[in-house]
Coordinates of C-alpha atoms in Angstrom, one line a residue:
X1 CA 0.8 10.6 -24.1
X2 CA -3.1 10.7 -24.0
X3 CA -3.2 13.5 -21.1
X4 CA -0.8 16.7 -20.5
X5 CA 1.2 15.5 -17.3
X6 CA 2.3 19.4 -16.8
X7 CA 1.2 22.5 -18.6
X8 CA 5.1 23.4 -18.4
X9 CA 8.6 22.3 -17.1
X10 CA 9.1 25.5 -15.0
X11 CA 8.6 24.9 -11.0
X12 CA 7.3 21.5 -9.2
X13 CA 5.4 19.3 -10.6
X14 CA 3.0 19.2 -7.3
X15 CA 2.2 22.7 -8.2
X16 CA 1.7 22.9 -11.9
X17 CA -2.6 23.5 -12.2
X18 CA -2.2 21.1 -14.7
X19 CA -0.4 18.3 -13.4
X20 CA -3.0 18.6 -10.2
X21 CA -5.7 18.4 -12.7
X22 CA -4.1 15.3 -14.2
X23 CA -3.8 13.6 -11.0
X24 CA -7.5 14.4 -10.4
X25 CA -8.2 12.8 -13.7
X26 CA -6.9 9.7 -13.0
X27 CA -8.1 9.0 -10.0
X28 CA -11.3 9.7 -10.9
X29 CA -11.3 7.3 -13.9
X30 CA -9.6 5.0 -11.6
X31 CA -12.6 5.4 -9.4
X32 CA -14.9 5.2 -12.3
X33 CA -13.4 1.6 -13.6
X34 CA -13.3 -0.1 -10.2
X35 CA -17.0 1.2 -9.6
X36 CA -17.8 -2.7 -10.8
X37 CA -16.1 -4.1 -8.0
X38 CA -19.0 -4.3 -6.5
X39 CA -20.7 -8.0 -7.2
X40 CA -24.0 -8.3 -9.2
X41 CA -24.6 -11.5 -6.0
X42 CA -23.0 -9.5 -3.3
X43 CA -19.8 -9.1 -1.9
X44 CA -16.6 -7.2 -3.5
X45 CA -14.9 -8.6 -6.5
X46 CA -11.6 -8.5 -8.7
X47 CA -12.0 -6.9 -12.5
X48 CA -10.4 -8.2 -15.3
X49 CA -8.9 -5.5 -17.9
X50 CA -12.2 -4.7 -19.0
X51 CA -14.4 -4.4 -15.9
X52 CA -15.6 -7.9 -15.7
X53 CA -16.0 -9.5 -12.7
X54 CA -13.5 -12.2 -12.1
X55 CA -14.7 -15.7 -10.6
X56 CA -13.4 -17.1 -7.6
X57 CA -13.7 -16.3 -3.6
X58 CA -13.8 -12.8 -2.0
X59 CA -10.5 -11.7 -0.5
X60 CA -9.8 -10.0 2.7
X61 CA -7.4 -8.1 0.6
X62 CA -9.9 -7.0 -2.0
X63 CA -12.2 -6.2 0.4
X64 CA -10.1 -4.0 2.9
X65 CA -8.4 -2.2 0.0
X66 CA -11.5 -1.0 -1.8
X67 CA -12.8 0.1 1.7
X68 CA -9.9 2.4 2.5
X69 CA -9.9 3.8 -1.3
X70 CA -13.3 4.9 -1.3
X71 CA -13.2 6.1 1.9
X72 CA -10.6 8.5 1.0
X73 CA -12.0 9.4 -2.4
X74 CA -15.5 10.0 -0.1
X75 CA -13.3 12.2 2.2
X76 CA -11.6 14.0 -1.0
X77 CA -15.4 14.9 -1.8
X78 CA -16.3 12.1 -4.7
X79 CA -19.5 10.3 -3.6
X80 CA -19.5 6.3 -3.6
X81 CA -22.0 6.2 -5.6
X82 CA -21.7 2.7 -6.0
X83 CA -21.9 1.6 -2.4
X84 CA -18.4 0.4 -2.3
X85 CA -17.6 1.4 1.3
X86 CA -20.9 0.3 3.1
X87 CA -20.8 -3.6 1.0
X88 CA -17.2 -3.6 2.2
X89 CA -17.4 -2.6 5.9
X90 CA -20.6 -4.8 6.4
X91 CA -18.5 -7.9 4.1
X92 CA -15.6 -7.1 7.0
X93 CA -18.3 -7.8 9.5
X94 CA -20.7 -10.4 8.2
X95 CA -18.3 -12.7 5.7
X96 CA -14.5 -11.9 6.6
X97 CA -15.0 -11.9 10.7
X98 CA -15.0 -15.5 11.8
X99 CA -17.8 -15.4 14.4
X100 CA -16.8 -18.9 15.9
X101 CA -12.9 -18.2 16.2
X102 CA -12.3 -14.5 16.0
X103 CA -10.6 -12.5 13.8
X104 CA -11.1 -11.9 9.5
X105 CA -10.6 -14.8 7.4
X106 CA -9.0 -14.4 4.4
X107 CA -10.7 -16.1 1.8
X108 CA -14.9 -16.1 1.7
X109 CA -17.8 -16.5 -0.3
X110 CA -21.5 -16.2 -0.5
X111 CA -21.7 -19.7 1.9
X112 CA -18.9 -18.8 3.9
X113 CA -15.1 -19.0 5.0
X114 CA -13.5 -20.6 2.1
X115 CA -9.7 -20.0 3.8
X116 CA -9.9 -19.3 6.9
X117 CA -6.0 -18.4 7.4
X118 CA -5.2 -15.6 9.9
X119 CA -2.2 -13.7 8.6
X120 CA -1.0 -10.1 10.2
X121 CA -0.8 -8.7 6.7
X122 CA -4.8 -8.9 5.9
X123 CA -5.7 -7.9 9.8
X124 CA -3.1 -4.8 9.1
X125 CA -5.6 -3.7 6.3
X126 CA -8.2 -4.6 7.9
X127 CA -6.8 -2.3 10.8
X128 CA -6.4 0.5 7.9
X129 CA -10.0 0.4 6.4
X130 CA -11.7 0.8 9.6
X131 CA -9.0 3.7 10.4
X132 CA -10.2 5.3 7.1
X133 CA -14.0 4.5 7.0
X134 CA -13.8 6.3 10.4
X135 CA -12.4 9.4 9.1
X136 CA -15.3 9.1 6.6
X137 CA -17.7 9.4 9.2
X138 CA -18.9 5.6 8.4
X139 CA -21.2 4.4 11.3
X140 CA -19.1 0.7 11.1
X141 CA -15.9 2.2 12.0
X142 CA -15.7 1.8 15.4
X143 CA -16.8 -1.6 16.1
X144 CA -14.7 -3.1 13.5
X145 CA -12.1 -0.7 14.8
X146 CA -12.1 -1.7 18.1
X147 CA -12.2 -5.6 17.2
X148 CA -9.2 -5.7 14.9
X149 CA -7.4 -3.7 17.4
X150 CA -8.2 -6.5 20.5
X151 CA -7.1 -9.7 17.6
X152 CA -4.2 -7.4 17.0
X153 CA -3.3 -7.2 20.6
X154 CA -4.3 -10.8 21.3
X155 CA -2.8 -12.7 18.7
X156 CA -0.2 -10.6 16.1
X157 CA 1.8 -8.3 18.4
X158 CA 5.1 -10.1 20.2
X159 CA 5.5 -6.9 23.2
X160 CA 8.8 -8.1 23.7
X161 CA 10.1 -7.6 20.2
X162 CA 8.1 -4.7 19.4
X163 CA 6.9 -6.4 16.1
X164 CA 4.4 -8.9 14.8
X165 CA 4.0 -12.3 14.4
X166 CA 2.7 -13.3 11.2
X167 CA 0.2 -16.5 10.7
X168 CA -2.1 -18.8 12.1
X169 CA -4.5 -21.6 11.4
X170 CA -7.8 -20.7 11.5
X171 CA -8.5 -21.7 15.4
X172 CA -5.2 -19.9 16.0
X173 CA -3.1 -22.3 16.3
X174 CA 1.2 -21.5 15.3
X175 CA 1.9 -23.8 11.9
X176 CA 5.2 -21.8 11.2
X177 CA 8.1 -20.0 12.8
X178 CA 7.9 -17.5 9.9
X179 CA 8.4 -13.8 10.4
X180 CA 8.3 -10.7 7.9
X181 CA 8.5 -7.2 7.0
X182 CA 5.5 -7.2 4.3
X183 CA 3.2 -7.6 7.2
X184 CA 5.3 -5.0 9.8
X185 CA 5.5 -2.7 7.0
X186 CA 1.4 -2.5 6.2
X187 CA 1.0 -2.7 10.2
X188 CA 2.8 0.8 10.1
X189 CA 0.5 2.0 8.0
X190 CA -2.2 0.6 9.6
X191 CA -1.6 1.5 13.1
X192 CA -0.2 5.6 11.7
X193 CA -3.7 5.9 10.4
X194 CA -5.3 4.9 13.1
X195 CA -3.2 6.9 15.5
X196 CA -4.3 9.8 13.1
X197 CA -8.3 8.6 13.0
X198 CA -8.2 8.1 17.4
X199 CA -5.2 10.1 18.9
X200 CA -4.1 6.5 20.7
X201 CA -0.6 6.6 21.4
X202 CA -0.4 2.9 21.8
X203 CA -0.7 3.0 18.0
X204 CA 2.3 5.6 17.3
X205 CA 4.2 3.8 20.2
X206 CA 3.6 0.1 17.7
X207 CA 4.4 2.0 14.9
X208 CA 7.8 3.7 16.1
X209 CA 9.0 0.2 17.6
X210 CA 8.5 -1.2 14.1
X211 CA 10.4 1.1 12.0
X212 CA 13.5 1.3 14.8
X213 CA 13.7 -2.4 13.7
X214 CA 13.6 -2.2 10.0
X215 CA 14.7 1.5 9.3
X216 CA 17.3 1.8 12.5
X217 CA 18.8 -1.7 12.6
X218 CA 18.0 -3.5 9.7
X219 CA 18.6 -1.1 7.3
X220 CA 22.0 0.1 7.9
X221 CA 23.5 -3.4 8.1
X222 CA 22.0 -4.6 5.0
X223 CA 23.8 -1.3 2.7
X224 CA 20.2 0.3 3.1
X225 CA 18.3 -2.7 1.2
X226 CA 15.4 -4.5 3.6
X227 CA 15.6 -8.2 4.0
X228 CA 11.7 -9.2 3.7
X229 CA 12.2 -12.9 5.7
X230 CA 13.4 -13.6 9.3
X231 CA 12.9 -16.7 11.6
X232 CA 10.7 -16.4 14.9
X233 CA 13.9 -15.1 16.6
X234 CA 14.1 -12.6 13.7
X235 CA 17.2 -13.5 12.4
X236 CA 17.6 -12.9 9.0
X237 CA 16.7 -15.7 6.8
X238 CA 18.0 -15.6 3.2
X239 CA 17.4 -19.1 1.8
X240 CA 13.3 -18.5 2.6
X241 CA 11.0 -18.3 -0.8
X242 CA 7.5 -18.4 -0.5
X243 CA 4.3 -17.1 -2.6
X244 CA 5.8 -15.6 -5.5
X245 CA 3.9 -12.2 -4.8
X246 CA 3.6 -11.8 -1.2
X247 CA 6.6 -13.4 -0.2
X248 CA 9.1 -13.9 -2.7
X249 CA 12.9 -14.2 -1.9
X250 CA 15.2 -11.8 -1.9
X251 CA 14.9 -7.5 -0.5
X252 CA 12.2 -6.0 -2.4
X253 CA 12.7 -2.2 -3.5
X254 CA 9.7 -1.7 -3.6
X255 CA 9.1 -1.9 -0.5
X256 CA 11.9 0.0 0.7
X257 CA 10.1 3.0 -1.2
X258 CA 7.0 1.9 1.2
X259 CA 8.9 2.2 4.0
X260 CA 10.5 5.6 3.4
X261 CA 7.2 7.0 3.0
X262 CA 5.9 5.9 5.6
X263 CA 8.9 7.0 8.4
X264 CA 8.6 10.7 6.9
X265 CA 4.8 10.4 7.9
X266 CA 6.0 8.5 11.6
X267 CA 8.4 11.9 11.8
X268 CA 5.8 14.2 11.1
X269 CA 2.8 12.8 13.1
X270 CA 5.0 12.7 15.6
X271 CA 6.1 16.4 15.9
X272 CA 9.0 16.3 13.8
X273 CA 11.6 15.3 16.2
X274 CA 15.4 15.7 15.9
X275 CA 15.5 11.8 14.7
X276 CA 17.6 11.4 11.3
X277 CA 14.4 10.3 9.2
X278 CA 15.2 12.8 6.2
X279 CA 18.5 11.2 6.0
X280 CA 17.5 7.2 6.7
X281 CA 14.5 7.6 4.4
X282 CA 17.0 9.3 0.6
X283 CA 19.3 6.2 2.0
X284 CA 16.2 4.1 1.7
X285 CA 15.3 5.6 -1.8
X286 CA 18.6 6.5 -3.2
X287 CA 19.8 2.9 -2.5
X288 CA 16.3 1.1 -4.4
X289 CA 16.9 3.8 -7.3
X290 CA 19.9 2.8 -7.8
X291 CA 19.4 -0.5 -7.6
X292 CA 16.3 -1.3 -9.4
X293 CA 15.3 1.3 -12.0
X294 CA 15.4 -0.6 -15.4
X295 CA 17.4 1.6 -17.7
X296 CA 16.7 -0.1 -21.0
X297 CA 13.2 -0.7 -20.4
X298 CA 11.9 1.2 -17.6
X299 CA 9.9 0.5 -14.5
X300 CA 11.6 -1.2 -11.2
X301 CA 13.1 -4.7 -10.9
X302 CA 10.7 -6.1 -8.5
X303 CA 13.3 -8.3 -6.6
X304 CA 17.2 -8.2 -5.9
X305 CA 19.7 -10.3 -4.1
X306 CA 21.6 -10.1 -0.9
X307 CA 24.7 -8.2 -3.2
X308 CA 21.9 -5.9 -5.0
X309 CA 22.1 -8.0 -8.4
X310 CA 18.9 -8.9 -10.1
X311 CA 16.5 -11.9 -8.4
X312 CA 13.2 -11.5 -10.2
X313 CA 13.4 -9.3 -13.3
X314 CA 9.8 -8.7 -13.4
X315 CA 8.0 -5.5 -13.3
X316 CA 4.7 -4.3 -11.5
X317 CA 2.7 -1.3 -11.3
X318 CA 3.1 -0.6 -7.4
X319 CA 7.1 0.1 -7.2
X320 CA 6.3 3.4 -9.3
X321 CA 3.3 4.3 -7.6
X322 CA 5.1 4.1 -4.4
X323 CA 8.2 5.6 -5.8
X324 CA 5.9 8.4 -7.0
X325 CA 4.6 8.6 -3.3
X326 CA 8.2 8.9 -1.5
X327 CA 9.5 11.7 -3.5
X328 CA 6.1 13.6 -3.4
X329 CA 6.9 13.3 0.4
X330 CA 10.8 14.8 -0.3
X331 CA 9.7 17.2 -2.9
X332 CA 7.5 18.5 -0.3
X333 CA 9.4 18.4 2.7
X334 CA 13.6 19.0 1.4
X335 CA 13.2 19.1 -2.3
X336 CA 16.3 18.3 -4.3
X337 CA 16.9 18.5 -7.9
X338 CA 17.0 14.6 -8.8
X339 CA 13.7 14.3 -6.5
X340 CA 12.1 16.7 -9.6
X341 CA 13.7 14.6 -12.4
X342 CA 12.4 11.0 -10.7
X343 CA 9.2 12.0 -9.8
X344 CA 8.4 13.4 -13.7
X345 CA 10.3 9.8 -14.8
X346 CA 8.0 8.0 -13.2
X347 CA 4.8 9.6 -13.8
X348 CA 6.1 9.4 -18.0
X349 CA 6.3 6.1 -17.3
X350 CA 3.2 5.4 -15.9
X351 CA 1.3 7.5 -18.4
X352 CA 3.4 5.7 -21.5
X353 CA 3.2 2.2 -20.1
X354 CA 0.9 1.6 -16.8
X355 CA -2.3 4.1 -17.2
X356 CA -5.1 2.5 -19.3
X357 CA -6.2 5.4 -20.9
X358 CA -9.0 3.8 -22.8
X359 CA -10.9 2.4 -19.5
X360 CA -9.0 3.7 -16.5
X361 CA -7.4 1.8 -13.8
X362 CA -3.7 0.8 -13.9
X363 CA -1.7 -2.3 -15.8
X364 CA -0.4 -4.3 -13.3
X365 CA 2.5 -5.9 -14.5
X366 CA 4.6 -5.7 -18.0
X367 CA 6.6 -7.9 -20.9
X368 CA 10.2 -7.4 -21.8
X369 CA 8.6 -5.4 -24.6
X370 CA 6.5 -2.9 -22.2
X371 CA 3.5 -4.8 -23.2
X372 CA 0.7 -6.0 -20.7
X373 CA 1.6 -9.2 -19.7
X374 CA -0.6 -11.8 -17.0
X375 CA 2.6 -13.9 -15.6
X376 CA 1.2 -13.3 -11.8
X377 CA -2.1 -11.1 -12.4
X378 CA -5.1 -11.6 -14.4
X379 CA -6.9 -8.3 -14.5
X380 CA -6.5 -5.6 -12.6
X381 CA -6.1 -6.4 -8.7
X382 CA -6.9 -3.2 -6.8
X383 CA -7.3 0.5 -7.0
X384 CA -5.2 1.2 -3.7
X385 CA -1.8 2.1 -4.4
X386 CA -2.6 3.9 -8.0
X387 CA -4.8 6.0 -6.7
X388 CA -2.6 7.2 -3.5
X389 CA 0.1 7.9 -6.0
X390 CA -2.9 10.4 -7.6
X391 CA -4.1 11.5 -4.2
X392 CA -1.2 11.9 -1.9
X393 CA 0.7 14.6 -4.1
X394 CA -2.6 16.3 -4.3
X395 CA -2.3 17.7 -0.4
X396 CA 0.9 19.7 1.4
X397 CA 1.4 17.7 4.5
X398 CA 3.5 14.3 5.1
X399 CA 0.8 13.3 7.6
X400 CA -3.0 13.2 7.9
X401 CA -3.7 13.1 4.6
X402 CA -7.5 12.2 5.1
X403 CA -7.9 15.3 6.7
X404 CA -5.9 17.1 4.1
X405 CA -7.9 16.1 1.3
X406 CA -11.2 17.2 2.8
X407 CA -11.5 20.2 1.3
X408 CA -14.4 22.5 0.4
X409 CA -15.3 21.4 -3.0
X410 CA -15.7 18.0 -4.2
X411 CA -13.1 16.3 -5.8
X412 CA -14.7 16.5 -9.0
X413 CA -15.2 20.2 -9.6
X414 CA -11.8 20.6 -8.8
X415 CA -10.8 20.1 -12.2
X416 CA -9.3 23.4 -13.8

């Protein structure tokens, strides 16, 4: 391995100086590599494996991501020197927000709207940047805060289900009766950090109605593994297959790690209540664990059937960071022994196979062999969930992590 994960295998791993300094490391490389992202024409881009800007239109997901990443780096004390933040929010404002329809279109370019799709999973993020640029003091924040919030109220959240619809044309017209948890899941996050960046219940209320669906109902009946697709009466809908990424068929641990993560934080934030979150979110964990961890190759399947047998054997970078993430959250909260043994798995694994030590940033998907392989990615597509899995372990709490991470010295003379 090219950097000590731990100076020893005595105690946690979230409070070995080296390990800390490790995670530091990363992220900072991370932040380092994906300083390019910002265009030499304008705008945000994609990188291939080498830094290069990639050709093709801006997307709201590239754009929202980067935002809330630098944002938290700014707030963990490592300046943007690049400018990633302030091209990003005014991209949100200026490109992504259709000024003749309303809301953030999801594809653009230098001339304007190139896709002009409304979907509930890229107004959740954009929901999450302006949560986080607030918390970094940007002078955007509230503006876009406020207008994603009124779309989001408008347009995305069905009251009388307590979830969210997820697409429309560009003019806002329905063209499908689909419904899923991708989008619900990011909305918690969205809505939990912008509960944290206002104090407005109305977003904790969203959030807790959400995850009583999924985590309370869904859950349980399904042997603790999520179904991702549902019709618009959110009936369960098994035979649905869609964009091979976003939406492909099947549960998807993954995103069961996601969700566990994010119900510890709900639980916290909310005053730690007497709710049985510990308990629904190791059901959550211990269930994708055991169902997806590759034991011949290592790394998580990325999708399973309704019986928990393999769908889609490939592997990708963000299961393990968000694996990392949920037992950082037990470790710190009820740590158990396996919670130890996973969490220094999966960073070996990372560091082995995932890190690119050479030029920083994360592979984003693997061959049979552990290899880099380009099936569904060319380059590397964000810096978001890598450097959380860096970050989050980095801070005590479950909740307010922003905050947390503000500390006294910037992040990078916090190397030991």
């Amino acid at each position: 391995m090219s950097h000590p994960l731990a100076a020893s295998s005595d105690g946690s791993w979230l409070n070995d100086p080296a390990h800390r300094a490790y995670l530091i490391r990363d992220a900072q490389r991370q932040l380092d590599f994906f300083d390019a992202s910002l265009g030499q024409d304008g705008g945000l881009v994609t990188l291939d494996f080498t830094g290069t800007p990639l050709a093709g239109p801006q997307e709201l997901i590239t754009t929202t991501r980067l935002v809330h990443s630098y944002a938290l780096a700014q707030i963990a004390g490592r300046p943007d020197n690049a400018g990633i933040i302030d091209r990003g929010m005014a991209d949100l404002w200026t490109r992504h927000r259709d000024a003749q329809h309303g809301g953030y279109a999801w594809g653009v370019d230098e001339n304007g709207i190139t896709d002009g799709l409304k979907l509930a999973y890229g107004h959740a993020f954009v929901l999450l940047a302006a949560a986080t640029a607030k918390q970094a003091g940007h002078p955007g924040a509230d503006r876009l805060l406020a207008d994603v919030s009124d779309i989001i109220d408008r347009h995305f959240w069905d009251d009388s289900v307590g979830l969210m619809r997820d697409e429309f044309t560009r003019d806002w017209q329905p063209f499908s009766t689909y419904r899923g948890m991708n989008a619900n899941m990011h909305s918690v996050e969205a809505m939990l950090t912008a509960y944290e960046a206002t104090g407005d219940m109305l977003y904790l209320t969203r959030a807790s109605r959400i995850l009583d669906f999924f985590v309370g109902r869904m859950a349980p009946a399904e042997n603790w593994r999520l179904p991702e697709h549902y019709t618009d009466t959110w009936q369960i809908d098994r035979a649905y297959e869609g964009n091979p990424m976003f939406r492909p068929a099947g549960s998807t641990p993954g995103h069961s790690f996601e969700l566990a993560r994010l119900l510890l934080q709900m639980w916290d934030v909310s005053g730690r209540d007497g709710s049985d979150a510990l308990v629904q979110a190791r059901q959550l964990v211990d269930r994708a664990l055991d169902d997806a961890w590759d034991t011949a190759r290592g790394g998580f399947i990325y999708t399973l059937a309704a019986d928990g047998s393999v769908a889609r054997d490939a592997r990708y970078w963000w299961p393990v960071t968000e694996a990392i993430g949920v037992l950082a959250a037990l470790i710190k909260l009820d740590p158990q022994p396996q919670d130890e043994v996973w969490y220094r798995r999966l960073w070996a694994f990372a560091d082995q196979h995932l890190i690119d030590h050479a030029r920083g940033g994360w592979f984003p998907e693997l061959a049979a062999d552990n290899s880099k392989a380009m099936d569904q990615f060319t380059g590397k597509p964000d810096i978001y969930h890598a450097l959380q899995a860096d970050l989050f372990p980095l801070v005590p709490t479950l909740s307010h992590s922003a905050k947390a991470l503000a500390g006294k010295k910037p992040l990078a003379e916090r190397l030991l």
